[in-house]
Amino acid sequence: MNAIALSTEHISKHFDHFVAVDHVSFSVRRGEIYGLLGPNGAGKTTTIRMLLGLLTPTSGKGAVLGFDIVKQAEAIRQRVGYVSQKFSLYPDLTVAENFNFYGGVYGVSRAALAERRADIFRTIGLSGQDQERVSALAGGSRQRLALACALAHEPELLFLDEPTAGVDPISRRGLWDLLYALAARGASVLVTTHYMDEAENCHRLAFIYRGRLVAEGTPQEMKTQQMVAQVVEIDCEPLDAALTVLRAARWFDEVALYGALIHAIGQNVAEKISPARALLQSKGVAVKSAQVILPSLEDVFIARLRSVDVDDPISE
Amino acid sequence: MISLQGVTKRFAAITAIRDLSFTVQAGQVFGLIGPDGAGKTTTLRVTSTAMNPTAGRVTVGDIDTVRAPEAVKQLIGYMPQRFALYPDLTVVENLNFFADIFGSPRAQRAELIARLLGFARLTEFQTRLARNLSGGMQKKLALAATLMHRPRVLLLDEPTTGVDPVSRREFWDLLTEIHLQGVTIIITTPYLDEAERCTRVGLMYRGELVACDEPRTLRDGLGATVLEAQSAQALQARHAVEKSEGVLTVSTHGDVLRLLVDRAERAAALQAVWQANGITVGNVRVVRARLEDAFVLMLTRHDKT
């Protein structure tokens, strides 16, 4: 079996003069959960739509499960599952009826469906809700059902477009446990998300910004090797004076308040600690501690996007 | 500044919040976190005077919300999850409309609106229709409208849900500015990294307040050690030690295992279990606790009792 579940080579999509996706190349291995992160309008959904054969690339090429995304879109759609941001469930049908409907569309037999339903509902936390009407379900349960429906035909590759928006942290863990179980069986997952704690769950991820892939790696690599974002955590008082002083000094790209602590983000921050301490103390700020901490994925993400904007300003 | 004493709110058979008591000091940013249906929104609604509690007492600036709702409304700005902007009106028309509602004096209105537009970084978009704004910009406009009558207390119900990370950062920069002006803020959020930015956090679960403290006290007072380890077989590694002595919770994040253990010395015993099962796990180390660790552990303990 091919070890690559999907790959693109310099894939681009233009809408008139707008470049939605700009020469994006990446690949997802079998059994891998791969995350696409980016602000709204960065090109994540357009990329997924091209991989599904719903949009034709302006240039470049791609393959999904060995099939060409332009010429063999039918074959791809038979073999993948897709949960979009607004996955449509039938509100008047029950949970089980929705699942059976989607399975039926993909030609799964009745007998196989019943067995899979029990299995998937157990893992996903929908057991005992078979006969409930979808209109009566809470948001988190609907999201789980949408995912269950996309799994009815046992796809080899799953596309998830912001699957957990508005789902609480505990339910989110449950969903991820299911994704890991699928990946362990060899299925691959391509997920787009806004949640940085969710991005940490991916095996690998890519930052997408202004249509381009601007960084790629494991979450750990992103945090330790992207030198654009290092964080000093400063415990000091008074906070408002400290914020003003540090921002005015312009030594850091960003100085933000984190509860009763200050996070100063920038490059080569270790060597800025003692001058920052001295400066703060000279302005009457008492510094209790100042230490370098591991940046959050969000720190890295935002710093990386800023550096793209500096290198290549947006022209009007 | 805000005080809830024994507050209960029932809807027919459902008790949304039960005997809830907490206080928020002036100038705090108080974060309410918890799963869906924990009662966060109901808590904001009874504080905002949008509804009365079934039992108990809520005061804002020492004013009782049931006895003097109008006086409380002068003090607070409430931004519900679905803040009603007028999609067919421009940014500046929306702000003018809210100025009318709040009865802000005509003479100072232009100046006030200009200041709010500048504050929300919306000046260059003032003639754009609200429906053509991005999600993040709509939230900023809603915040500007909420600030129209210069409230001393802000109640924000999941203002950043569905907003992308860049806009989310920007929104928090705005909140920091408001906070530094001395405004008291209660914010609900499903993002635990945002809760880390609050001065105080209340964890709600099934209508009750399970914990309430500074984020770092919650993190440091976890009563557990957090270990991280790396493995290409993270899932198997997790299953192998899930029931081991001293292991409170295990989760997998890509090829990273995150374990909450009662003490760091457990690492050696865990390594032995993995070896016995032929699972390679490396780079076992103690890491800093996150609010999410505290959150998951407290809810697990709460469910057991």
XYZ file of C-alpha atoms in Angstrom:
621
model
C 0.000 0.000 0.000
C 1.161 3.512 -0.778
C 2.491 5.244 2.342
C 1.177 8.632 1.204
C -2.534 9.330 1.622
C -2.543 12.657 -0.151
C -0.101 15.055 -1.717
C -0.154 18.323 -3.602
C 2.506 19.891 -5.786
C 2.430 23.658 -6.178
C -1.321 23.722 -6.167
C -2.874 27.173 -6.728
C -6.363 28.576 -7.038
C -7.199 32.011 -8.380
C -10.638 33.626 -8.274
C -10.378 36.461 -10.803
C -7.494 38.509 -9.426
C -7.645 37.011 -5.959
C -5.098 34.299 -5.209
C -6.810 32.073 -2.640
C -4.175 29.321 -2.684
C -0.641 30.056 -3.827
C 1.699 27.171 -4.750
C 0.949 24.948 -1.771
C 2.857 21.666 -1.565
C 2.396 19.191 1.253
C 1.668 15.550 1.878
C -0.149 13.489 4.486
C 1.003 9.971 5.332
C -1.232 7.005 5.998
C -2.171 6.891 9.666
C -1.267 10.519 10.149
C -3.384 13.317 11.607
C -2.336 16.467 9.789
C -3.519 19.935 10.797
C -3.984 23.020 8.632
C -3.937 26.190 10.709
C -4.630 29.659 9.518
C -6.804 32.703 10.014
C -10.105 33.024 8.166
C -9.568 33.529 4.460
C -6.077 31.981 4.509
C -7.060 29.324 1.959
C -7.672 26.258 4.140
C -11.196 25.486 2.950
C -10.301 26.195 -0.688
C -7.462 23.679 -0.399
C -9.809 21.026 0.972
C -12.347 21.717 -1.759
C -9.686 21.173 -4.425
C -8.574 17.922 -2.787
C -12.191 16.738 -2.893
C -12.460 17.621 -6.563
C -15.115 20.256 -5.874
C -12.911 23.011 -7.277
C -10.424 22.711 -10.130
C -6.952 24.064 -9.355
C -5.757 26.954 -11.530
C -2.361 25.257 -11.623
C -0.412 22.516 -9.918
C -1.492 18.976 -9.232
C -2.555 16.700 -6.450
C -3.390 13.099 -5.653
C -5.647 11.637 -3.001
C -5.372 7.919 -2.186
C -3.553 7.509 -5.471
C -6.243 9.236 -7.570
C -5.755 12.447 -9.513
C -7.802 15.281 -7.966
C -8.886 16.642 -11.354
C -9.491 13.511 -13.415
C -10.617 11.051 -10.745
C -12.655 13.129 -8.332
C -15.495 10.556 -8.291
C -13.201 7.801 -7.059
C -11.841 10.107 -4.363
C -15.257 11.104 -3.055
C -16.255 7.436 -2.716
C -13.309 6.745 -0.457
C -13.076 9.779 1.788
C -15.231 11.240 4.536
C -15.830 14.964 4.807
C -17.256 16.923 7.710
C -17.641 20.533 6.664
C -18.195 23.506 8.922
C -21.894 23.251 8.243
C -22.460 19.547 7.870
C -26.128 18.984 7.175
C -27.959 16.566 9.401
C -31.688 15.975 9.042
C -33.251 17.588 12.098
C -36.548 15.674 11.775
C -34.840 12.304 11.614
C -33.457 10.404 14.574
C -29.774 9.919 15.288
C -29.828 6.362 13.909
C -31.809 7.389 10.804
C -29.273 10.076 9.951
C -26.435 7.599 10.254
C -28.254 5.004 8.124
C -29.065 7.616 5.505
C -25.444 8.647 5.027
C -24.270 5.036 5.051
C -26.933 4.206 2.446
C -25.753 6.996 0.155
C -22.339 5.372 0.138
C -23.866 1.957 -0.579
C -23.125 0.346 2.779
C -25.358 -2.695 3.360
C -28.017 -2.664 6.114
C -26.332 -5.442 8.064
C -22.928 -3.786 7.968
C -24.486 -0.452 8.957
C -26.121 -1.834 12.103
C -22.857 -3.322 13.257
C -20.810 -0.197 12.507
C -23.388 2.024 14.106
C -23.127 0.242 17.430
C -19.350 0.302 17.216
C -18.964 3.942 16.169
C -21.655 5.251 18.538
C -19.942 3.507 21.449
C -16.558 5.095 20.688
C -17.999 8.489 19.939
C -20.318 8.632 22.944
C -23.724 8.431 21.235
C -24.838 5.074 22.616
C -28.404 5.076 23.885
C -29.291 8.124 21.780
C -30.244 6.187 18.620
C -33.903 7.132 18.796
C -33.460 10.805 19.722
C -34.444 13.401 17.191
C -31.510 15.466 15.936
C -33.437 18.689 16.538
C -33.314 17.901 20.277
C -29.552 17.277 20.430
C -27.035 19.627 22.071
C -24.375 21.215 19.848
C -21.624 18.859 20.972
C -23.729 15.770 20.255
C -24.638 17.047 16.783
C -20.967 17.506 16.044
C -20.294 13.925 17.149
C -23.121 12.637 15.004
C -21.806 14.524 11.960
C -18.480 12.807 12.467
C -20.173 9.420 12.947
C -22.046 9.890 9.639
C -18.803 10.694 7.833
C -17.346 7.448 9.191
C -20.248 5.204 8.148
C -18.482 3.979 4.984
C -15.128 3.477 6.769
C -13.215 6.053 4.746
C -9.472 5.736 4.374
C -9.102 9.490 4.644
C -11.150 11.947 6.633
C -11.389 15.695 5.966
C -12.530 17.714 8.961
C -13.154 21.415 8.522
C -13.213 22.947 12.002
C -14.841 19.950 13.614
C -14.990 21.202 17.191
C -15.902 24.894 17.029
C -17.923 25.534 20.171
C -17.343 22.077 21.645
C -16.149 22.080 25.253
C -12.684 20.771 26.238
C -13.901 17.466 27.690
C -15.999 16.540 24.625
C -13.109 17.638 22.438
C -10.853 15.072 24.137
C -13.404 12.378 23.380
C -13.453 13.303 19.692
C -9.693 13.236 19.524
C -9.506 9.821 21.154
C -11.688 8.607 18.310
C -9.426 10.215 15.697
C -6.382 8.542 17.246
C -8.125 5.182 17.168
C -8.888 5.692 13.451
C -5.316 6.734 12.717
C -3.988 3.694 14.569
C -6.017 1.561 12.143
C -4.304 3.275 9.214
C -6.819 5.962 8.311
C -5.509 9.486 7.714
C -7.056 12.739 8.843
C -6.706 16.249 7.461
C -8.142 18.731 9.938
C -8.447 22.509 9.879
C -8.812 24.288 13.162
C -8.710 27.579 15.034
C -8.026 25.980 18.354
C -4.374 25.942 19.210
C -4.776 23.298 21.875
C -6.362 21.149 19.205
C -3.519 21.819 16.796
C -1.187 20.411 19.455
C -2.978 17.090 19.009
C -1.960 16.703 15.362
C 1.001 14.556 14.389
C 2.139 17.278 12.008
C 0.751 20.611 11.005
C 1.146 23.449 8.567
C 0.538 27.165 8.995
C -1.375 28.586 6.041
C -1.400 32.334 5.550
C -2.426 34.475 2.581
C -2.751 31.332 0.500
C 0.749 30.115 1.248
C 2.181 27.377 3.414
C 4.515 29.355 5.688
C 5.692 26.690 8.154
C 5.381 22.940 8.637
C 6.407 20.472 11.318
C 5.333 18.592 14.428
C 3.838 20.790 17.158
C 7.024 20.296 19.178
C 9.224 21.331 16.250
C 7.090 24.391 15.655
C 7.592 25.500 19.253
C 11.280 24.760 19.565
C 12.632 25.465 16.088
C 10.663 28.502 14.974
C 12.980 31.049 16.526
C 10.647 33.920 15.691
C 8.744 33.446 18.924
C 10.407 33.182 22.276
C 8.579 34.180 25.393
C 9.735 35.757 28.654
C 7.261 35.528 31.477
C 7.632 38.410 33.911
C 6.089 38.511 37.361
C 6.102 42.147 38.432
C 4.111 45.039 39.855
C 2.485 47.387 38.991
C 1.434 45.731 35.749
C 0.141 48.736 33.841
C 3.390 50.668 34.325
C 5.389 47.590 33.309
C 3.334 47.167 30.120
C 3.830 50.807 29.174
C 7.585 50.716 29.847
C 8.195 47.464 27.961
C 6.087 48.495 24.974
C 7.810 51.879 24.746
C 11.236 50.190 24.796
C 10.338 48.297 21.602
C 12.630 45.385 22.460
C 9.873 42.867 21.964
C 7.407 42.311 19.120
C 4.564 41.905 21.557
C 4.002 42.629 25.237
C 0.753 41.216 26.576
C -0.960 40.737 29.893
C -1.565 37.156 31.058
C -3.577 37.405 34.245
C -1.125 38.773 36.798
C 1.888 38.055 34.555
C 3.385 39.713 31.506
C 4.429 37.809 28.394
C 7.042 39.538 26.255
C 7.460 37.847 22.884
C 10.287 38.328 20.421
C 13.622 36.993 19.229
C 16.748 36.314 21.316
C 14.774 37.099 24.424
C 17.255 35.478 26.856
C 19.737 38.299 26.389
C 17.018 40.901 26.901
C 16.045 39.681 30.365
C 18.595 41.563 32.460
C 18.269 44.883 30.599
C 14.470 44.538 30.883
C 14.748 43.920 34.634
C 17.027 46.934 35.060
C 14.755 49.149 32.993
C 11.628 48.110 34.875
C 13.280 48.601 38.252
C 14.553 52.051 37.249
C 10.925 53.001 36.508
C 9.724 51.817 39.908
C 8.417 48.405 38.851
C 9.248 45.608 41.287
C 10.281 42.489 39.347
C 9.753 39.236 41.251
C 10.862 36.923 38.462
C 11.569 36.858 34.738
C 12.151 33.598 32.902
C 12.055 32.192 29.402
C 9.142 29.795 28.924
C 8.155 27.582 26.008
C 5.957 29.596 23.632
C 2.435 28.403 23.035
C 1.632 27.264 19.537
C -0.439 30.405 19.170
C 2.577 32.594 20.024
C 4.575 30.858 17.307
C 1.726 31.079 14.844
C 1.123 34.790 15.289
C 4.833 35.644 15.230
C 5.260 33.657 12.009
C 2.361 35.476 10.334
C 3.819 38.825 11.387
C 7.179 37.959 9.884
C 5.444 37.096 6.598
C 3.780 40.520 6.616
C 7.111 42.235 7.319
C 8.910 40.394 4.509
C 6.065 40.862 2.065
C 3.753 43.733 2.962
C 0.198 43.555 1.653
C -0.111 45.980 -1.267
C -3.415 47.672 -1.862
C -17.863 45.007 42.540
C -20.016 41.980 41.734
C -21.368 39.555 44.267
C -23.534 36.460 43.917
C -24.864 34.933 47.124
C -26.561 31.555 47.043
C -27.929 32.122 43.552
C -30.133 29.442 42.011
C -31.880 29.627 38.650
C -34.427 27.010 37.628
C -36.169 26.612 34.263
C -39.110 24.252 34.782
C -37.458 20.946 35.700
C -33.890 22.072 34.946
C -31.697 23.743 37.534
C -29.231 25.766 35.451
C -27.283 27.126 38.417
C -27.432 25.899 41.985
C -26.569 27.838 45.139
C -23.810 29.771 43.403
C -21.728 32.214 45.440
C -18.716 34.226 44.374
C -17.454 37.785 44.308
C -15.518 39.684 41.683
C -13.346 42.546 42.967
C -13.218 45.861 41.141
C -10.680 45.802 38.317
C -10.523 42.031 37.970
C -10.822 40.065 34.760
C -12.854 37.111 35.952
C -13.015 34.118 33.607
C -15.897 31.658 33.823
C -14.962 28.342 32.258
C -16.682 24.982 32.043
C -18.266 22.541 29.612
C -21.401 23.282 27.578
C -24.445 23.485 29.787
C -22.432 24.187 32.970
C -24.436 27.367 33.618
C -21.983 30.041 32.467
C -24.441 31.929 30.277
C -27.186 31.775 32.909
C -24.762 33.246 35.445
C -24.075 36.204 33.151
C -27.787 36.651 32.459
C -28.781 36.882 36.119
C -25.895 39.324 36.689
C -26.934 41.451 33.704
C -30.545 41.778 34.989
C -31.725 40.026 31.822
C -33.385 37.520 34.138
C -34.065 37.262 37.854
C -32.635 34.452 39.961
C -35.088 31.881 41.378
C -33.336 32.255 44.751
C -30.366 34.153 46.126
C -29.092 37.655 45.600
C -26.934 39.385 42.997
C -25.410 42.823 43.527
C -23.380 44.966 41.165
C -21.586 47.883 42.834
C -23.669 47.087 45.967
C -26.914 47.562 44.016
C -29.393 44.681 44.035
C -30.151 43.525 40.481
C -33.749 42.580 41.271
C -34.645 45.695 43.252
C -32.900 48.279 41.078
C -32.289 46.775 37.639
C -32.223 50.183 35.921
C -29.418 51.436 38.158
C -27.459 48.226 37.519
C -27.916 48.619 33.755
C -26.196 52.008 33.952
C -23.129 50.263 35.355
C -22.872 47.280 33.068
C -22.247 46.509 29.422
C -23.484 43.056 28.407
C -22.363 41.388 25.195
C -24.360 38.184 24.678
C -23.100 35.370 22.445
C -25.286 36.563 19.599
C -25.002 40.298 19.827
C -27.598 41.888 17.554
C -25.871 44.167 15.090
C -27.879 45.504 12.153
C -26.422 43.814 9.082
C -27.889 46.403 6.694
C -26.412 49.341 8.556
C -22.821 50.488 8.278
C -20.380 50.311 11.150
C -20.867 53.942 12.085
C -24.673 53.719 11.680
C -24.725 50.784 14.072
C -22.795 52.788 16.655
C -25.133 55.773 16.189
C -28.086 53.496 16.731
C -26.668 52.173 20.006
C -25.845 55.742 21.061
C -29.581 56.533 20.642
C -30.569 53.528 22.728
C -28.206 54.474 25.512
C -29.313 58.093 25.268
C -25.786 59.398 24.952
C -25.730 63.207 24.653
C -25.699 64.453 21.037
C -22.992 67.023 21.678
C -20.316 64.496 22.596
C -21.544 61.741 20.342
C -19.302 62.292 17.322
C -16.254 62.410 19.541
C -17.299 59.298 21.472
C -17.940 57.300 18.300
C -14.662 58.411 16.761
C -12.868 57.288 19.916
C -14.616 53.895 19.948
C -13.889 53.354 16.242
C -10.231 54.106 16.865
C -10.170 51.865 19.918
C -11.684 48.933 17.982
C -9.357 49.566 14.970
C -12.458 50.032 12.813
C -11.998 53.645 11.692
C -11.136 52.734 8.107
C -14.127 50.377 7.921
C -16.732 52.795 9.262
C -18.749 52.959 6.052
C -18.768 49.187 5.520
C -22.059 47.334 6.080
C -21.936 45.240 9.233
C -22.838 42.098 7.261
C -19.672 42.521 5.165
C -17.372 42.541 8.183
C -15.329 39.471 9.085
C -16.358 37.547 12.215
C -13.547 39.125 14.205
C -14.505 42.650 13.124
C -18.159 42.041 14.007
C -17.079 41.066 17.517
C -15.011 44.234 17.822
C -17.956 46.330 16.646
C -20.219 44.611 19.173
C -17.663 45.370 21.875
C -17.520 49.024 20.806
C -21.328 49.226 20.972
C -21.266 47.655 24.433
C -18.813 50.336 25.605
C -20.997 53.194 24.333
C -22.303 54.211 27.780
C -18.895 53.826 29.460
C -19.846 50.881 31.681
C -17.832 50.116 34.818
C -18.553 46.399 34.439
C -18.368 44.326 31.249
C -20.105 40.975 30.895
C -18.859 39.096 27.832
C -20.389 35.776 26.809
C -17.926 33.778 24.683
C -16.846 36.825 22.687
C -14.130 34.918 20.827
C -15.881 31.666 19.893
C -15.445 30.979 16.187
C -12.967 33.844 15.839
C -9.590 33.069 14.273
C -6.405 33.231 16.379
C -5.177 36.534 14.968
C -8.484 38.310 15.628
C -8.655 36.638 19.015
C -5.289 38.132 20.009
C -6.452 41.540 18.843
C -9.661 41.225 20.847
C -7.646 40.435 23.971
C -5.428 43.455 23.347
C -8.606 45.544 23.432
C -9.707 43.841 26.650
C -6.323 44.605 28.220
C -6.803 48.290 27.412
C -10.262 48.258 28.990
C -8.947 46.331 31.983
C -6.137 48.829 32.551
C -8.740 51.611 32.656
C -10.123 49.901 35.733
C -13.205 48.274 34.221
C -14.281 45.024 35.882
C -14.785 42.190 33.399
C -16.499 38.813 33.546
C -15.826 36.729 30.463
C -16.919 33.196 29.597
C -14.768 31.134 27.272
C -14.321 27.568 26.081
C -10.622 28.310 25.406
C -8.455 27.434 28.375
C -5.501 29.373 27.011
C -7.712 32.455 27.271
C -8.596 31.617 30.836
C -4.853 31.900 31.576
C -5.148 35.588 30.682
C -7.727 36.281 33.407
C -6.761 37.537 36.842
C -9.140 35.030 38.402
C -10.918 31.965 37.084
C -14.083 30.188 38.176
C -14.598 26.635 36.980
C -18.274 25.776 36.589
C -19.690 22.295 36.255
C -23.333 21.219 36.301
C -24.504 24.543 37.657
C -21.968 24.735 40.463
C -18.694 26.510 41.022
C -16.131 23.722 41.444
C -13.061 25.930 41.883
C -12.270 29.621 41.941
C -8.796 31.126 42.135
C -5.945 32.800 40.260
C -4.907 30.766 37.215
C -1.415 30.171 38.536
C -2.714 29.029 41.933
C -4.999 26.547 40.172
C -2.095 25.346 38.035
C 0.456 25.141 40.848
C -1.994 23.783 43.390
C -2.917 20.927 41.091
C -1.751 18.331 43.630
C -0.177 16.376 40.808
C 2.917 16.386 38.636
C 2.673 16.665 34.869
C 4.974 14.443 32.831
C 5.437 14.528 29.100
C 7.023 11.809 27.034
C 7.457 11.033 23.381
C 6.586 7.831 21.574
C 5.840 6.722 18.050
C 3.362 4.327 19.701
C 1.751 6.946 21.896
C -1.645 5.260 21.928
C -0.303 1.869 23.039
C 1.943 3.586 25.574
C -1.100 5.325 26.961
C -3.212 2.177 27.251
C -0.329 0.339 28.958
C -0.148 2.755 31.905
C -3.686 4.066 32.154
C -4.420 1.861 35.177
C -0.961 2.078 36.747
C -0.603 3.150 40.359
C -0.274 6.893 40.820
C -1.480 7.737 37.293
C -4.417 10.174 37.458
C -5.026 10.855 33.763
C -3.218 10.208 30.488
C -3.830 11.895 27.172
C -2.149 11.687 23.796
C -1.317 14.691 21.642
C 0.228 13.537 18.393
C 3.324 11.595 19.436
C 3.384 13.294 22.844
C 2.000 11.610 25.958
C 0.831 13.825 28.771
C 0.504 12.140 32.159
C -0.790 13.529 35.428
C 0.841 11.537 38.223
C 0.736 11.907 41.991
C 4.518 12.344 42.158
C 7.416 12.629 39.728
C 9.108 9.445 41.024
C 6.446 7.384 39.256
C 8.364 7.913 36.016
C 10.704 4.970 36.681
C 7.833 2.530 37.284
C 6.075 3.740 34.128
C 9.204 3.282 32.068
C 9.395 -0.306 33.377
C 5.810 -0.981 32.279
C 6.522 0.324 28.782
C 9.697 -1.729 28.491
C 7.892 -4.869 29.624
C 5.340 -4.257 26.862
C 8.000 -3.601 24.249
C 6.947 0.041 23.764
C 9.659 2.623 23.211
C 8.994 5.838 25.116
C 11.624 8.533 25.336
C 12.292 11.987 26.665
C 10.202 11.612 29.844
C 10.254 14.955 31.634
C 8.372 17.059 34.138
C 6.611 19.994 32.477
C 4.681 23.002 33.663
C 1.016 22.350 34.392
C -1.591 24.025 32.217
C -4.983 25.199 33.259
C -6.469 22.404 31.177
C -4.717 19.825 33.406
C -6.293 21.395 36.476
C -9.647 21.559 34.728
C -9.705 17.917 33.663
C -8.415 16.680 37.020
C -10.965 18.652 39.030
C -13.871 17.479 36.908
C -12.664 13.864 37.135
C -12.443 14.143 40.931
C -15.798 15.920 41.095
C -17.497 13.109 39.156
C -16.072 10.518 41.567
C -17.504 12.172 44.674
